[in-house]
């Protein structure tokens, strides 16, 4: 605890909390107000930590939609509680992380989703073509506090640290002004949650290592690679039993499966025979859904503003999927995006006459411009040769649009 309360450690924690920004907790304090609070209350804060009398406030319950449907429960701690959790994390992580499995990649220093994918592709390339794809049902909501604290107590002797972490785990959750007590779970949203989740699931990792399995785990997403369907079914049954009996966690039977690797996705990618990485169809669908929202025809924004928003999204998306073999698919997606943008721009013209004048201003000959019809056929009109000639690839590039394929090829060099 003395290391946690060290002035330099607390200052590092403060800088990280401010840099991460985030919304206010139940007390309404923002990250901008944290410095003034610390100037007035830092001595009292340190004293309460050293005496183990610190009392976390309830977390603010927030639900966000999950990519696969449903909602994910987040718990937003107050900024002061985030500061304390970050200070704890900075001292505990160097102690706990080195003890974790080499097959665990999520939320760990110097580890990434891409490392997990490359290791998984190596397993597949070596002939392990069947994947046991485990999905833990509402994992962060169902972490057993007693089991987690027993694992932590084996590694950390300072009872003050253990007491306050226990209080963080059991702090209530406020939704719609009502505080609900929590007897299980470590809601996503606090700096400590990923480390504590890895600590609990390290039991699973060690069990899989003891059995000699080839696997990759990223947070609560775990894939085990075997050679036959029979072996996979046997592994699924035994691991499910281990999780339920030893860790009190439930496997989601609907989302989990034993299947050929190409039929499942892992961290947004699909791994094909030979270890080749491709982009999972579901990832393309989510990207298209996001692009549809950005290019929605009734947004009323200038095209340049739409392009800036689009570039911001595609930059991160292509960077993440740069390890996939996807040049052809990205070409097709680029064509679809340009079609969406031409449709958006023509809709802004509103009238047939305005569209004709717009296309003529882009160098489209009068006869070609006349072909464009008005009414509500924007999607059809934006795919005609005249619209393509006026709003060409070069025209979009001059406006600042950088295509997916171009971004992808730049990242390959």
Short mmCIF file of C-alpha atoms in Angstrom, two decimals:
data_model
loop_
_atom_site.label_atom_id
_atom_site.label_comp_id
_atom_site.label_asym_id
_atom_site.label_seq_id
_atom_site.Cartn_x
_atom_site.Cartn_y
_atom_site.Cartn_z
CA UNK A 1 0.00 0.00 0.00
CA UNK A 2 2.90 2.36 0.64
CA UNK A 3 3.96 1.88 -2.99
CA UNK A 4 0.41 2.58 -4.16
CA UNK A 5 0.30 5.79 -2.12
CA UNK A 6 3.70 6.96 -3.33
CA UNK A 7 3.37 10.50 -4.69
CA UNK A 8 4.95 9.61 -8.05
CA UNK A 9 2.61 6.63 -8.49
CA UNK A 10 -0.46 8.73 -7.69
CA UNK A 11 0.67 11.42 -10.13
CA UNK A 12 1.09 8.81 -12.90
CA UNK A 13 -2.39 7.52 -12.09
CA UNK A 14 -3.83 11.03 -12.25
CA UNK A 15 -2.25 11.66 -15.67
CA UNK A 16 -3.64 8.39 -17.04
CA UNK A 17 -7.18 9.03 -15.74
CA UNK A 18 -7.19 12.54 -17.22
CA UNK A 19 -5.79 11.28 -20.54
CA UNK A 20 -8.48 8.58 -20.74
CA UNK A 21 -11.18 11.18 -20.06
CA UNK A 22 -14.44 9.26 -19.74
CA UNK A 23 -17.77 10.33 -18.28
CA UNK A 24 -18.46 11.32 -14.68
CA UNK A 25 -19.55 8.78 -12.10
CA UNK A 26 -22.45 8.94 -9.65
CA UNK A 27 -21.04 12.06 -7.91
CA UNK A 28 -20.90 14.07 -11.14
CA UNK A 29 -17.21 14.99 -10.79
CA UNK A 30 -15.39 15.26 -14.15
CA UNK A 31 -11.74 14.63 -14.94
CA UNK A 32 -11.29 18.41 -15.34
CA UNK A 33 -12.26 18.85 -11.69
CA UNK A 34 -10.01 16.11 -10.36
CA UNK A 35 -6.88 18.26 -9.93
CA UNK A 36 -8.60 20.79 -7.67
CA UNK A 37 -10.09 17.97 -5.63
CA UNK A 38 -6.64 16.40 -5.19
CA UNK A 39 -5.12 19.69 -4.06
CA UNK A 40 -7.69 19.90 -1.30
CA UNK A 41 -8.06 16.22 -0.40
CA UNK A 42 -4.91 14.26 -1.32
CA UNK A 43 -3.70 13.93 2.28
CA UNK A 44 -7.08 12.63 3.38
CA UNK A 45 -7.13 10.20 0.43
CA UNK A 46 -3.68 8.80 1.23
CA UNK A 47 -4.54 8.47 4.92
CA UNK A 48 -7.73 6.52 4.13
CA UNK A 49 -5.80 4.15 1.87
CA UNK A 50 -3.03 3.51 4.37
CA UNK A 51 -5.61 2.86 7.09
CA UNK A 52 -7.76 0.74 4.72
CA UNK A 53 -10.76 2.93 5.54
CA UNK A 54 -11.26 4.11 1.94
CA UNK A 55 -14.86 3.62 0.80
CA UNK A 56 -15.52 3.41 -2.95
CA UNK A 57 -18.73 4.93 -4.23
CA UNK A 58 -21.28 2.94 -6.26
CA UNK A 59 -20.55 2.66 -9.97
CA UNK A 60 -22.88 4.20 -12.54
CA UNK A 61 -24.56 1.50 -14.60
CA UNK A 62 -24.46 2.06 -18.35
CA UNK A 63 -25.56 -0.37 -21.06
CA UNK A 64 -24.12 -0.28 -24.57
CA UNK A 65 -25.16 -2.44 -27.55
CA UNK A 66 -23.02 -5.49 -28.32
CA UNK A 67 -21.93 -6.14 -31.92
CA UNK A 68 -23.64 -9.54 -31.90
CA UNK A 69 -26.85 -8.26 -30.37
CA UNK A 70 -27.97 -7.62 -26.83
CA UNK A 71 -26.37 -5.18 -24.42
CA UNK A 72 -23.13 -5.06 -22.47
CA UNK A 73 -23.30 -3.83 -18.88
CA UNK A 74 -20.65 -1.25 -18.00
CA UNK A 75 -20.00 0.20 -14.58
CA UNK A 76 -18.50 3.69 -14.56
CA UNK A 77 -16.66 4.46 -11.28
CA UNK A 78 -16.26 8.03 -10.05
CA UNK A 79 -13.08 9.78 -11.23
CA UNK A 80 -11.59 9.50 -7.73
CA UNK A 81 -12.28 5.76 -7.66
CA UNK A 82 -10.75 5.50 -11.14
CA UNK A 83 -7.66 7.29 -9.83
CA UNK A 84 -7.36 4.85 -6.91
CA UNK A 85 -7.92 1.82 -9.15
CA UNK A 86 -5.29 3.09 -11.59
CA UNK A 87 -2.81 3.58 -8.73
CA UNK A 88 -3.53 -0.01 -7.59
CA UNK A 89 -3.13 -1.31 -11.16
CA UNK A 90 0.29 0.32 -11.62
CA UNK A 91 1.65 -1.50 -8.56
CA UNK A 92 -0.21 -4.82 -8.90
CA UNK A 93 0.26 -5.42 -12.63
CA UNK A 94 4.07 -5.84 -12.47
CA UNK A 95 3.51 -8.40 -9.68
CA UNK A 96 0.66 -10.38 -11.22
CA UNK A 97 1.22 -10.18 -14.97
CA UNK A 98 4.51 -12.15 -15.09
CA UNK A 99 2.68 -15.11 -13.49
CA UNK A 100 0.07 -15.29 -16.26
CA UNK A 101 0.05 -17.77 -19.14
CA UNK A 102 1.92 -17.05 -22.36
CA UNK A 103 -1.29 -17.95 -24.21
CA UNK A 104 -3.19 -15.02 -22.64
CA UNK A 105 -3.12 -11.86 -24.78
CA UNK A 106 -5.93 -9.55 -23.70
CA UNK A 107 -5.33 -6.33 -21.73
CA UNK A 108 -1.72 -7.13 -20.93
CA UNK A 109 1.38 -4.96 -21.43
CA UNK A 110 3.27 -5.60 -24.67
CA UNK A 111 0.57 -8.03 -25.86
CA UNK A 112 -2.08 -7.56 -28.51
CA UNK A 113 -4.93 -9.10 -30.46
CA UNK A 114 -2.64 -9.44 -33.49
CA UNK A 115 -0.19 -11.56 -31.49
CA UNK A 116 -3.05 -13.85 -30.49
CA UNK A 117 -4.17 -14.12 -34.12
CA UNK A 118 -0.70 -14.96 -35.39
CA UNK A 119 -0.27 -17.66 -32.75
CA UNK A 120 -3.69 -19.10 -33.62
CA UNK A 121 -2.80 -19.11 -37.33
CA UNK A 122 0.38 -21.05 -36.50
CA UNK A 123 -1.69 -23.69 -34.69
CA UNK A 124 -4.01 -23.98 -37.69
CA UNK A 125 -1.11 -24.11 -40.16
CA UNK A 126 0.33 -27.04 -38.21
CA UNK A 127 -2.84 -29.07 -38.78
CA UNK A 128 -5.16 -28.13 -35.91
CA UNK A 129 -8.17 -27.39 -38.10
CA UNK A 130 -10.89 -27.79 -35.48
CA UNK A 131 -11.55 -25.00 -33.00
CA UNK A 132 -13.29 -25.23 -29.64
CA UNK A 133 -14.74 -21.72 -29.52
CA UNK A 134 -15.72 -20.88 -25.94
CA UNK A 135 -18.03 -17.99 -25.13
CA UNK A 136 -18.44 -17.21 -21.43
CA UNK A 137 -21.94 -15.99 -20.68
CA UNK A 138 -21.88 -12.49 -19.13
CA UNK A 139 -18.40 -13.17 -17.76
CA UNK A 140 -17.71 -9.76 -16.23
CA UNK A 141 -21.11 -9.83 -14.52
CA UNK A 142 -20.60 -13.28 -13.02
CA UNK A 143 -17.10 -13.22 -11.56
CA UNK A 144 -17.28 -14.93 -8.17
CA UNK A 145 -15.85 -12.54 -5.58
CA UNK A 146 -14.77 -15.22 -3.10
CA UNK A 147 -12.88 -17.24 -5.73
CA UNK A 148 -11.25 -14.12 -7.16
CA UNK A 149 -10.16 -12.81 -3.75
CA UNK A 150 -8.73 -16.20 -2.81
CA UNK A 151 -6.58 -16.14 -5.95
CA UNK A 152 -5.45 -12.59 -5.19
CA UNK A 153 -4.63 -13.42 -1.55
CA UNK A 154 -2.21 -16.13 -2.75
CA UNK A 155 -0.12 -13.47 -4.48
CA UNK A 156 -0.66 -10.31 -2.40
CA UNK A 157 -0.11 -10.32 1.35
CA UNK A 158 -1.05 -6.72 2.19
CA UNK A 159 -4.48 -7.05 3.79
CA UNK A 160 -5.21 -3.36 3.27
CA UNK A 161 -4.96 -3.84 -0.47
CA UNK A 162 -7.17 -6.93 -0.34
CA UNK A 163 -9.78 -5.18 1.78
CA UNK A 164 -10.14 -2.20 -0.56
CA UNK A 165 -10.24 -4.35 -3.70
CA UNK A 166 -13.01 -6.38 -2.08
CA UNK A 167 -14.90 -3.16 -1.45
CA UNK A 168 -14.46 -2.15 -5.08
CA UNK A 169 -15.93 -5.49 -6.14
CA UNK A 170 -18.93 -5.23 -3.83
CA UNK A 171 -19.65 -1.52 -4.39
CA UNK A 172 -23.24 -1.12 -5.55
CA UNK A 173 -24.36 -0.19 -9.06
CA UNK A 174 -26.63 2.79 -9.59
CA UNK A 175 -29.20 2.66 -12.37
CA UNK A 176 -32.06 5.14 -12.73
CA UNK A 177 -31.17 6.64 -9.36
CA UNK A 178 -31.41 3.32 -7.48
CA UNK A 179 -28.32 1.60 -6.01
CA UNK A 180 -28.34 -2.18 -6.38
CA UNK A 181 -26.03 -4.30 -4.25
CA UNK A 182 -23.61 -6.61 -6.08
CA UNK A 183 -22.57 -10.03 -4.82
CA UNK A 184 -20.74 -11.07 -7.99
CA UNK A 185 -19.14 -9.52 -11.04
CA UNK A 186 -16.46 -6.97 -11.82
CA UNK A 187 -18.19 -4.62 -14.28
CA UNK A 188 -16.23 -3.36 -17.25
CA UNK A 189 -15.35 0.30 -16.92
CA UNK A 190 -12.82 0.43 -14.10
CA UNK A 191 -9.03 0.24 -14.64
CA UNK A 192 -8.69 -2.80 -12.37
CA UNK A 193 -11.34 -5.01 -14.01
CA UNK A 194 -9.20 -6.41 -16.87
CA UNK A 195 -6.36 -7.37 -14.52
CA UNK A 196 -8.73 -9.08 -12.09
CA UNK A 197 -10.44 -10.89 -14.98
CA UNK A 198 -7.09 -12.20 -16.22
CA UNK A 199 -6.23 -13.30 -12.68
CA UNK A 200 -9.38 -15.40 -12.42
CA UNK A 201 -9.12 -16.86 -15.93
CA UNK A 202 -5.48 -17.73 -15.36
CA UNK A 203 -6.87 -20.83 -13.63
CA UNK A 204 -8.38 -21.84 -16.97
CA UNK A 205 -5.12 -21.11 -18.79
CA UNK A 206 -3.09 -23.20 -16.37
CA UNK A 207 -5.55 -26.08 -16.65
CA UNK A 208 -5.36 -26.01 -20.45
CA UNK A 209 -1.56 -25.91 -20.28
CA UNK A 210 -1.56 -28.86 -17.86
CA UNK A 211 -3.58 -30.83 -20.39
CA UNK A 212 -1.20 -29.86 -23.22
CA UNK A 213 -3.75 -27.95 -25.31
CA UNK A 214 -2.92 -25.37 -27.97
CA UNK A 215 -5.04 -22.31 -27.24
CA UNK A 216 -5.28 -18.53 -27.36
CA UNK A 217 -7.26 -16.44 -24.91
CA UNK A 218 -8.06 -12.76 -25.27
CA UNK A 219 -9.97 -11.62 -22.15
CA UNK A 220 -13.05 -13.89 -22.03
CA UNK A 221 -12.67 -15.01 -25.67
CA UNK A 222 -10.92 -18.40 -25.69
CA UNK A 223 -10.18 -20.67 -28.69
CA UNK A 224 -8.68 -24.13 -28.31
CA UNK A 225 -7.25 -25.81 -31.45
CA UNK A 226 -7.42 -29.58 -31.94
CA UNK A 227 -7.15 -31.98 -34.88
CA UNK A 228 -10.49 -33.81 -34.88
CA UNK A 229 -14.14 -33.06 -34.19
CA UNK A 230 -14.30 -35.92 -31.67
CA UNK A 231 -11.38 -34.45 -29.71
CA UNK A 232 -13.02 -31.04 -29.86
CA UNK A 233 -16.32 -32.32 -28.44
CA UNK A 234 -14.45 -34.03 -25.62
CA UNK A 235 -12.51 -30.85 -24.82
CA UNK A 236 -15.67 -28.72 -24.91
CA UNK A 237 -17.40 -31.00 -22.42
CA UNK A 238 -14.50 -31.21 -19.97
CA UNK A 239 -13.59 -27.50 -20.09
CA UNK A 240 -17.24 -26.51 -19.63
CA UNK A 241 -17.38 -28.70 -16.53
CA UNK A 242 -14.13 -27.17 -15.20
CA UNK A 243 -15.40 -23.61 -15.66
CA UNK A 244 -18.72 -24.32 -13.99
CA UNK A 245 -17.40 -26.33 -11.06
CA UNK A 246 -14.07 -24.63 -10.33
CA UNK A 247 -14.71 -21.01 -11.31
CA UNK A 248 -18.54 -20.85 -11.12
CA UNK A 249 -18.66 -19.51 -14.70
CA UNK A 250 -21.22 -20.46 -17.32
CA UNK A 251 -20.48 -21.32 -20.96
CA UNK A 252 -22.96 -19.86 -23.43
CA UNK A 253 -24.05 -22.97 -25.31
CA UNK A 254 -25.69 -21.00 -28.12
CA UNK A 255 -22.60 -18.95 -28.96
CA UNK A 256 -19.98 -21.63 -28.26
CA UNK A 257 -19.20 -24.34 -30.79
CA UNK A 258 -16.83 -27.04 -32.01
CA UNK A 259 -16.29 -26.41 -35.71
CA UNK A 260 -13.88 -26.14 -38.61
CA UNK A 261 -11.80 -22.99 -38.05
CA UNK A 262 -13.05 -21.30 -41.21
CA UNK A 263 -16.62 -21.42 -39.90
CA UNK A 264 -15.83 -19.33 -36.81
CA UNK A 265 -14.34 -15.92 -36.16
CA UNK A 266 -11.68 -14.90 -33.66
CA UNK A 267 -11.14 -11.25 -32.74
CA UNK A 268 -12.95 -10.14 -35.90
CA UNK A 269 -10.83 -12.30 -38.22
CA UNK A 270 -11.46 -15.67 -39.82
CA UNK A 271 -8.63 -18.21 -39.89
CA UNK A 272 -8.61 -20.46 -42.94
CA UNK A 273 -6.84 -23.75 -43.60
CA UNK A 274 -3.11 -23.16 -43.84
CA UNK A 275 -3.31 -20.41 -41.27
CA UNK A 276 -4.32 -17.69 -43.72
CA UNK A 277 -6.08 -14.73 -42.07
CA UNK A 278 -9.13 -13.12 -43.63
CA UNK A 279 -11.74 -10.66 -42.43
CA UNK A 280 -14.80 -12.34 -40.93
CA UNK A 281 -18.09 -11.61 -42.73
CA UNK A 282 -19.56 -10.27 -39.49
CA UNK A 283 -16.75 -7.68 -39.32
CA UNK A 284 -17.56 -6.49 -42.85
CA UNK A 285 -21.22 -6.25 -41.89
CA UNK A 286 -20.47 -4.14 -38.79
CA UNK A 287 -18.20 -1.87 -40.83
CA UNK A 288 -20.89 -1.40 -43.47
CA UNK A 289 -23.47 -0.62 -40.79
CA UNK A 290 -21.16 2.06 -39.41
CA UNK A 291 -20.53 3.52 -42.88
CA UNK A 292 -24.28 3.59 -43.57
CA UNK A 293 -24.73 5.72 -40.45
CA UNK A 294 -21.94 8.08 -41.47
CA UNK A 295 -23.29 8.49 -45.03
CA UNK A 296 -26.99 8.65 -44.12
CA UNK A 297 -28.58 10.90 -46.76
CA UNK A 298 -30.55 13.11 -44.38
CA UNK A 299 -27.63 14.17 -42.18
CA UNK A 300 -27.43 17.62 -43.72
CA UNK A 301 -23.63 17.87 -43.44
CA UNK A 302 -21.22 19.03 -46.11
CA UNK A 303 -19.62 16.19 -48.08
CA UNK A 304 -16.16 17.20 -46.86
CA UNK A 305 -17.30 16.76 -43.25
CA UNK A 306 -18.68 13.31 -44.10
CA UNK A 307 -15.36 12.36 -45.72
CA UNK A 308 -13.43 13.42 -42.61
CA UNK A 309 -15.68 11.28 -40.40
CA UNK A 310 -15.41 8.38 -42.83
CA UNK A 311 -11.60 8.65 -42.98
CA UNK A 312 -11.38 8.60 -39.18
CA UNK A 313 -13.33 5.34 -39.02
CA UNK A 314 -11.67 3.56 -41.97
CA UNK A 315 -8.18 4.53 -40.80
CA UNK A 316 -8.57 2.54 -37.57
CA UNK A 317 -10.56 -0.26 -39.20
CA UNK A 318 -8.04 -0.98 -41.95
CA UNK A 319 -5.13 -0.68 -39.53
CA UNK A 320 -6.68 -3.38 -37.34
CA UNK A 321 -7.39 -5.71 -40.29
CA UNK A 322 -4.08 -5.08 -42.07
CA UNK A 323 -2.92 -8.68 -41.45
CA UNK A 324 -5.80 -10.18 -43.45
CA UNK A 325 -5.60 -11.17 -47.10
CA UNK A 326 -8.35 -8.84 -48.23
CA UNK A 327 -7.31 -6.75 -51.24
CA UNK A 328 -10.19 -7.88 -53.48
CA UNK A 329 -12.81 -7.44 -50.75
CA UNK A 330 -11.51 -3.96 -49.96
CA UNK A 331 -11.70 -3.00 -53.66
CA UNK A 332 -15.37 -4.03 -53.69
CA UNK A 333 -16.01 -2.14 -50.46
CA UNK A 334 -14.33 0.98 -51.89
CA UNK A 335 -16.69 0.86 -54.87
CA UNK A 336 -19.68 0.54 -52.54
CA UNK A 337 -18.47 3.49 -50.41
CA UNK A 338 -18.06 5.71 -53.47
CA UNK A 339 -21.55 4.73 -54.58
CA UNK A 340 -22.87 5.76 -51.13
CA UNK A 341 -21.03 9.07 -51.34
CA UNK A 342 -22.26 9.86 -54.87
CA UNK A 343 -25.77 9.14 -53.68
CA UNK A 344 -25.24 11.45 -50.69
CA UNK A 345 -23.96 14.29 -52.88
CA UNK A 346 -26.73 13.98 -55.47
CA UNK A 347 -29.35 13.99 -52.74
CA UNK A 348 -27.96 17.35 -51.61
CA UNK A 349 -28.76 18.76 -55.05
CA UNK A 350 -32.46 18.09 -54.32
CA UNK A 351 -33.74 19.00 -57.80
CA UNK A 352 -33.08 17.52 -61.23
CA UNK A 353 -31.95 20.87 -62.64
CA UNK A 354 -29.47 21.36 -59.79
CA UNK A 355 -28.06 17.86 -60.33
CA UNK A 356 -27.55 18.52 -64.02
CA UNK A 357 -25.74 21.79 -63.33
CA UNK A 358 -23.61 20.12 -60.66
CA UNK A 359 -22.51 17.34 -63.02
CA UNK A 360 -21.83 19.82 -65.83
CA UNK A 361 -19.60 21.76 -63.41
CA UNK A 362 -17.61 18.55 -62.96
CA UNK A 363 -17.02 18.30 -66.72
CA UNK A 364 -19.80 15.86 -67.59
CA UNK A 365 -21.09 16.65 -71.10
CA UNK A 366 -24.62 18.07 -71.23
CA UNK A 367 -26.19 14.96 -72.76
CA UNK A 368 -24.78 12.71 -70.08
CA UNK A 369 -25.87 15.07 -67.33
CA UNK A 370 -29.42 15.09 -68.72
CA UNK A 371 -29.66 11.31 -68.18
CA UNK A 372 -29.75 11.79 -64.41
CA UNK A 373 -33.40 11.78 -63.33
CA UNK A 374 -34.89 13.38 -60.22
CA UNK A 375 -37.39 12.00 -57.77
CA UNK A 376 -36.34 9.52 -55.08
CA UNK A 377 -34.11 7.32 -57.26
CA UNK A 378 -30.88 8.66 -55.77
CA UNK A 379 -29.24 5.24 -55.43
CA UNK A 380 -29.97 4.34 -59.06
CA UNK A 381 -28.93 7.76 -60.37
CA UNK A 382 -25.65 7.71 -58.44
CA UNK A 383 -24.62 4.53 -60.21
CA UNK A 384 -25.09 5.87 -63.75
CA UNK A 385 -22.05 6.48 -65.96
CA UNK A 386 -22.53 10.25 -65.83
CA UNK A 387 -22.43 10.32 -62.02
CA UNK A 388 -19.36 8.05 -62.00
CA UNK A 389 -17.60 10.20 -64.59
CA UNK A 390 -18.18 13.41 -62.66
CA UNK A 391 -17.57 12.04 -59.18
CA UNK A 392 -14.62 9.87 -60.15
CA UNK A 393 -12.02 8.18 -57.96
CA UNK A 394 -9.66 11.09 -58.65
CA UNK A 395 -12.38 13.60 -57.66
CA UNK A 396 -12.88 11.87 -54.32
CA UNK A 397 -9.13 11.69 -53.74
CA UNK A 398 -8.83 15.44 -54.35
CA UNK A 399 -11.54 15.97 -51.73
CA UNK A 400 -9.46 13.97 -49.26
CA UNK A 401 -10.99 10.49 -49.37
CA UNK A 402 -8.39 7.74 -48.93
CA UNK A 403 -9.73 4.37 -50.06
CA UNK A 404 -9.59 1.19 -47.99
CA UNK A 405 -7.43 -0.60 -50.57
CA UNK A 406 -4.97 2.29 -50.70
CA UNK A 407 -4.67 2.41 -46.91
CA UNK A 408 -4.26 -1.37 -46.83
CA UNK A 409 -1.47 -1.38 -49.45
CA UNK A 410 0.40 1.39 -47.64
CA UNK A 411 0.36 -0.73 -44.48
CA UNK A 412 1.78 -3.73 -46.37
CA UNK A 413 4.99 -1.88 -47.29
#
